CSV table of C-alpha atoms and ligand atoms in Angstrom, one decimal:
chain,number,residue,atom,x,y,z
H,172,MET,CA,22.0,-41.7,49.5
H,173,LYS,CA,19.8,-42.0,52.2
H,174,ASN,CA,16.9,-44.7,52.5
H,175,GLN,CA,14.3,-45.5,55.3
H,176,THR,CA,16.6,-47.8,56.8
H,177,GLN,CA,19.5,-45.4,57.0
H,178,LYS,CA,19.1,-43.1,60.1
H,179,ILE,CA,18.7,-39.5,60.8
H,180,VAL,CA,18.9,-37.2,63.7
H,181,ILE,CA,16.0,-34.6,64.1
H,182,ALA,CA,16.9,-31.9,65.9
H,183,ILE,CA,13.6,-29.7,67.0
H,184,ASP,CA,14.6,-26.6,68.7
H,185,GLY,CA,12.2,-23.6,69.6
H,186,PHE,CA,10.7,-21.7,72.0
H,187,SER,CA,9.5,-23.1,75.4
H,188,SER,CA,5.5,-24.8,75.7
H,189,CYS,CA,5.2,-24.8,71.8
H,190,GLY,CA,4.8,-28.5,72.1
H,191,LYS,CA,7.8,-29.4,71.0
H,192,SER,CA,7.9,-32.6,73.3
H,193,THR,CA,4.2,-33.7,71.9
H,194,PHE,CA,5.8,-33.2,68.4
H,195,ALA,CA,9.1,-35.0,68.6
H,196,LYS,CA,7.5,-38.0,70.7
H,197,ALA,CA,4.4,-38.4,68.2
H,198,ILE,CA,7.6,-38.5,65.5
H,199,ALA,CA,9.9,-40.7,67.3
H,200,ALA,CA,6.9,-43.2,68.1
H,201,ARG,CA,5.8,-42.8,63.8
H,202,LEU,CA,9.4,-43.8,63.1
H,203,GLY,CA,11.1,-45.9,65.7
H,204,TYR,CA,13.3,-43.6,66.9
H,205,ILE,CA,14.9,-42.7,70.2
H,206,PHE,CA,12.7,-39.4,71.8
H,207,ILE,CA,15.1,-37.0,73.8
H,208,ASP,CA,14.0,-34.3,75.7
H,209,THR,CA,16.9,-32.1,76.5
H,210,GLY,CA,14.8,-30.1,78.5
H,211,ALA,CA,13.9,-32.3,81.1
H,212,MET,CA,18.3,-32.7,81.9
H,213,TYR,CA,18.7,-29.2,82.3
H,214,ARG,CA,15.2,-29.0,84.5
H,215,ALA,CA,16.9,-32.2,86.6
H,216,VAL,CA,20.2,-30.0,87.6
H,217,THR,CA,17.7,-27.6,88.8
H,218,LEU,CA,15.6,-29.9,90.5
H,219,TYR,CA,19.0,-31.0,92.0
H,220,ALA,CA,20.3,-27.9,92.7
H,221,LEU,CA,16.9,-26.5,94.3
H,222,GLU,CA,16.9,-29.8,96.3
H,223,GLN,CA,20.8,-29.3,97.3
H,224,GLY,CA,20.5,-25.5,98.4
H,225,ALA,CA,22.5,-24.3,95.6
H,226,ILE,CA,19.1,-22.2,94.5
H,227,LEU,CA,17.9,-19.9,97.3
H,228,ASP,CA,14.8,-17.6,97.2
H,229,GLY,CA,14.7,-17.9,93.4
H,230,LYS,CA,18.7,-16.6,93.4
H,231,VAL,CA,20.7,-19.2,91.7
H,232,ASP,CA,24.6,-19.8,93.5
H,233,GLU,CA,26.6,-20.6,89.9
H,234,ALA,CA,29.5,-21.7,91.7
H,235,ALA,CA,27.5,-24.1,93.9
H,236,VAL,CA,25.3,-25.4,90.9
H,237,VAL,CA,29.6,-26.0,89.1
H,238,ALA,CA,30.3,-28.1,92.4
H,239,LEU,CA,27.4,-29.9,92.4
H,240,LEU,CA,27.4,-31.4,88.6
H,241,PRO,CA,30.0,-34.3,89.4
H,242,GLU,CA,27.5,-35.6,91.5
H,243,VAL,CA,24.1,-35.9,89.5
H,244,ASN,CA,23.6,-38.4,87.7
H,245,ILE,CA,20.5,-38.0,85.2
H,246,SER,CA,19.2,-41.4,82.8
H,247,PHE,CA,16.5,-41.7,81.2
H,248,ARG,CA,14.1,-44.9,81.7
H,249,PHE,CA,11.4,-45.6,79.4
H,250,ASN,CA,7.8,-45.9,80.4
H,251,ALA,CA,5.4,-47.6,78.0
H,252,GLU,CA,2.3,-46.0,80.0
H,253,ARG,CA,3.5,-42.5,78.6
H,254,GLY,CA,4.7,-44.0,75.9
H,255,ALA,CA,8.4,-41.9,76.5
H,256,SER,CA,11.2,-42.2,78.9
H,257,ASP,CA,11.3,-40.5,82.3
H,258,VAL,CA,13.7,-38.3,83.5
H,259,TYR,CA,15.7,-40.1,86.8
H,260,VAL,CA,18.0,-38.1,89.1
H,261,ASN,CA,20.9,-40.1,90.8
H,262,GLY,CA,18.3,-43.0,90.4
H,263,GLU,CA,15.0,-41.3,91.7
H,264,LEU,CA,12.6,-40.6,89.3
H,265,ALA,CA,11.8,-37.2,88.7
H,266,GLU,CA,9.4,-36.5,86.0
H,267,GLY,CA,6.4,-35.0,87.8
H,268,LYS,CA,8.9,-32.7,90.4
H,269,ILE,CA,10.9,-31.6,86.7
H,270,ARG,CA,8.2,-29.7,85.4
H,271,SER,CA,7.2,-27.9,88.8
H,272,ILE,CA,6.8,-24.1,88.4
H,273,GLU,CA,9.5,-23.9,90.9
H,274,VAL,CA,11.9,-25.8,88.7
H,275,SER,CA,10.5,-23.1,85.6
H,276,ASN,CA,11.0,-20.2,87.3
H,277,CYS,CA,15.2,-21.0,87.7
H,278,VAL,CA,16.0,-23.3,85.0
H,279,SER,CA,17.0,-20.3,82.5
H,280,SER,CA,19.4,-19.5,84.7
H,281,VAL,CA,20.8,-23.2,85.7
H,282,SER,CA,20.7,-23.9,81.7
H,283,SER,CA,22.9,-20.3,81.2
H,284,ILE,CA,26.1,-22.0,83.5
H,285,ARG,CA,28.7,-22.7,80.8
H,286,GLU,CA,29.7,-25.8,82.5
H,287,VAL,CA,26.4,-27.1,82.8
H,288,ARG,CA,25.8,-26.6,79.0
H,289,GLU,CA,29.2,-28.2,78.6
H,290,LYS,CA,28.1,-31.4,80.8
H,291,LEU,CA,24.9,-32.0,79.2
H,292,VAL,CA,25.4,-31.4,75.6
H,293,ALA,CA,28.6,-34.3,75.8
H,294,MET,CA,25.7,-36.3,77.0
H,295,GLN,CA,23.3,-35.5,74.5
H,296,GLN,CA,25.7,-36.3,71.5
H,297,GLN,CA,26.8,-39.2,73.2
H,298,MET,CA,23.1,-40.3,73.4
H,299,GLY,CA,22.9,-39.5,69.9
H,300,ARG,CA,25.7,-40.9,68.5
H,301,GLU,CA,24.4,-43.6,66.2
H,302,ARG,CA,21.7,-41.3,64.6
H,303,GLY,CA,17.6,-42.7,64.6
H,304,VAL,CA,16.8,-39.9,67.6
H,305,VAL,CA,14.4,-37.3,67.8
H,306,MET,CA,16.2,-34.5,70.1
H,307,ASP,CA,14.7,-31.4,71.2
H,308,GLY,CA,15.9,-28.5,72.8
H,309,ARG,CA,17.3,-24.8,72.2
H,310,ASP,CA,20.3,-25.7,70.6
H,311,ILE,CA,20.3,-29.3,69.2
H,312,GLY,CA,20.2,-27.7,65.2
H,313,THR,CA,23.7,-25.2,66.5
H,314,VAL,CA,25.5,-26.5,68.9
H,315,VAL,CA,24.7,-30.1,69.7
H,316,PHE,CA,24.2,-31.8,66.0
H,317,PRO,CA,24.9,-29.0,63.5
H,318,ASP,CA,25.0,-31.9,60.9
H,319,ALA,CA,21.4,-33.1,61.8
H,320,GLU,CA,19.8,-34.0,58.5
H,321,LEU,CA,16.4,-32.3,59.4
H,322,LYS,CA,16.0,-29.4,62.0
H,323,ILE,CA,12.9,-28.2,62.7
H,324,PHE,CA,12.6,-24.6,64.4
H,325,MET,CA,9.1,-24.8,66.4
H,326,THR,CA,7.4,-21.5,67.4
H,327,ALA,CA,3.4,-20.3,68.7
H,328,GLU,CA,2.1,-17.4,69.8
H,329,PRO,CA,2.9,-16.8,73.4
H,330,LYS,CA,-0.9,-16.5,74.8
H,331,VAL,CA,-1.3,-19.9,72.8
H,332,ARG,CA,1.7,-21.3,74.8
H,333,ALA,CA,0.8,-19.8,77.9
H,334,GLU,CA,-2.7,-21.6,77.7
H,335,ARG,CA,-1.0,-24.9,77.1
H,336,ARG,CA,1.5,-24.8,79.8
H,337,TYR,CA,-1.2,-23.3,82.2
H,338,ALA,CA,-4.1,-26.5,81.0
H,339,GLU,CA,-0.8,-28.9,82.0
H,340,LEU,CA,-0.3,-27.7,85.3
H,341,THR,CA,-3.8,-27.3,86.2
H,342,ALA,CA,-4.5,-30.7,85.2
H,343,LYS,CA,-1.9,-32.1,87.7
H,344,GLY,CA,-3.9,-30.2,90.2
H,345,ASP,CA,-1.1,-27.0,90.8
H,346,LYS,CA,-2.5,-23.8,92.0
H,347,VAL,CA,-0.9,-21.5,89.5
H,348,THR,CA,-2.3,-18.4,87.8
H,349,MET,CA,-2.6,-17.3,83.9
H,350,GLU,CA,-0.9,-14.6,84.3
H,351,GLU,CA,2.1,-16.0,86.1
H,352,ILE,CA,2.7,-18.6,83.2
H,353,LEU,CA,2.2,-16.1,80.4
H,354,GLU,CA,5.0,-14.4,82.3
H,355,ASN,CA,7.1,-17.4,82.7
H,356,VAL,CA,6.5,-17.7,78.8
H,357,ILE,CA,7.7,-14.5,78.0
H,358,SER,CA,10.9,-14.2,80.6
H,359,ARG,CA,12.1,-17.8,79.4
H,360,ASP,CA,11.8,-16.6,75.8
H,361,LYS,CA,14.0,-13.5,76.8
H,362,ALA,CA,16.3,-15.2,79.0
H,363,ASP,CA,16.7,-18.3,76.2
H,364,MET,CA,17.3,-15.4,73.6
H,365,GLU,CA,19.6,-13.3,74.9
H,366,ARG,CA,21.9,-16.0,77.3
H,367,ALA,CA,25.8,-15.7,76.2
H,368,ILE,CA,26.0,-19.2,75.7
H,369,SER,CA,24.3,-21.1,73.2
H,370,PRO,CA,21.5,-18.9,72.8
H,371,LEU,CA,18.1,-19.5,71.2
H,372,ARG,CA,18.5,-19.2,67.6
H,373,GLN,CA,17.2,-20.4,64.6
H,374,ALA,CA,20.0,-22.6,62.7
H,375,GLU,CA,20.4,-21.1,58.9
H,376,ASP,CA,19.0,-24.5,57.4
H,377,ALA,CA,16.0,-24.7,60.1
H,378,VAL,CA,12.6,-25.2,58.8
H,379,VAL,CA,10.0,-23.2,60.9
H,380,LEU,CA,6.8,-24.7,61.7
H,381,ASP,CA,4.6,-22.3,63.7
H,382,ASN,CA,2.0,-24.8,65.3
H,383,SER,CA,-0.5,-21.9,67.1
H,384,TYR,CA,-3.5,-23.1,65.2
H,385,MET,CA,-2.1,-26.7,64.2
H,386,THR,CA,-3.3,-30.0,65.6
H,387,VAL,CA,-0.6,-32.7,66.7
H,388,GLU,CA,-1.9,-34.6,63.3
H,389,GLU,CA,-1.5,-31.4,60.6
H,390,GLN,CA,1.7,-31.1,62.3
H,391,MET,CA,2.9,-34.7,61.4
H,392,ALA,CA,1.9,-34.4,57.9
H,393,TRP,CA,3.7,-31.5,57.6
H,394,PHE,CA,6.5,-33.5,59.2
H,395,MET,CA,6.3,-36.5,57.1
H,396,GLU,CA,6.6,-34.4,53.4
H,397,ARG,CA,9.7,-33.3,54.9
H,398,TYR,CA,11.2,-36.5,55.9
H,399,GLU,CA,10.8,-38.5,53.1
H,400,LYS,CA,12.1,-35.7,50.7
H,401,ILE,CA,15.0,-36.5,53.3
H,402,VAL,CA,15.6,-39.8,53.2
H,403,ASN,CA,14.2,-40.6,49.7
H,404,ALA,CA,17.2,-38.0,48.5
R,552,LIG,O1,11.8,-27.3,76.8
R,552,LIG,P1,11.9,-27.4,78.3
R,552,LIG,O2,10.7,-26.0,78.4
R,552,LIG,O3,11.2,-28.1,78.9
R,552,LIG,O4,13.3,-26.6,78.5
R,552,LIG,C1,13.9,-26.2,79.7
R,552,LIG,C2,14.6,-25.1,79.7
R,552,LIG,O5,15.9,-25.6,79.5
R,552,LIG,C3,14.2,-23.7,79.0
R,552,LIG,O6,13.9,-22.6,79.7
R,552,LIG,C4,16.0,-23.5,78.3
R,552,LIG,C5,16.6,-24.5,78.6
R,552,LIG,N1,17.0,-25.8,78.0
R,552,LIG,C6,17.9,-25.1,76.9
R,552,LIG,O7,18.9,-24.3,77.0
R,552,LIG,N2,18.7,-25.9,75.8
R,552,LIG,C7,18.2,-27.2,75.7
R,552,LIG,N3,18.4,-27.6,74.7
R,552,LIG,C8,16.8,-27.7,76.0
R,552,LIG,C9,16.3,-26.2,77.4
């Protein structure tokens, strides 16, 4: 029997750019939970690999990335202004850089490396050991926390997702085209679903949320209904 004071793990998995982070962040703020953006961790490793020359012309040298792993230290620090944690790589703020198109283009390859996943999954399990976390990613409900009390699988139409990512990047001043963003969204979906280790798939006990045409408020109402049922069961 659970109650409002008993903290649970909320696993949010799904396709890229469906607003998982926005949704997870809003839930964490509402419940007083810790929000963990696991995609930021894969992006952080990718950024470091790019900076250290383990990725050249978009080609990922897997052995070189694995060799770098012991020296990549990823940490999060809460940023009150954003209401979320910023990611740091070896003590250096990396939040802006990890969202660049260069990192987006290589992150699927980096996240398909077994050793990278092993390191990051262990870190994620450690971060959620006290429960009271909202974790978003691709394999949270299936691999990281198969025992999560609430699993949500998020999806939205590719075109809608590309439009969202385009707006986000152009607002930051990045020079990108809709075509390249849509291509990136589609190719990442494919790579995430087809990779050999921990492919993106819906956990059997996950509930699906298609938010193509839903506001954040509507998503929150949808969530709270399910959350209340679980904690009051
Ligand atoms: O959520 P995002 O787009 O920031 O994630 C970046 C990449 O990291 C994405 O291509 C898939 C990968 N990823 C993963 O393999 N497993 C996770 N738990 C989170 C992200």
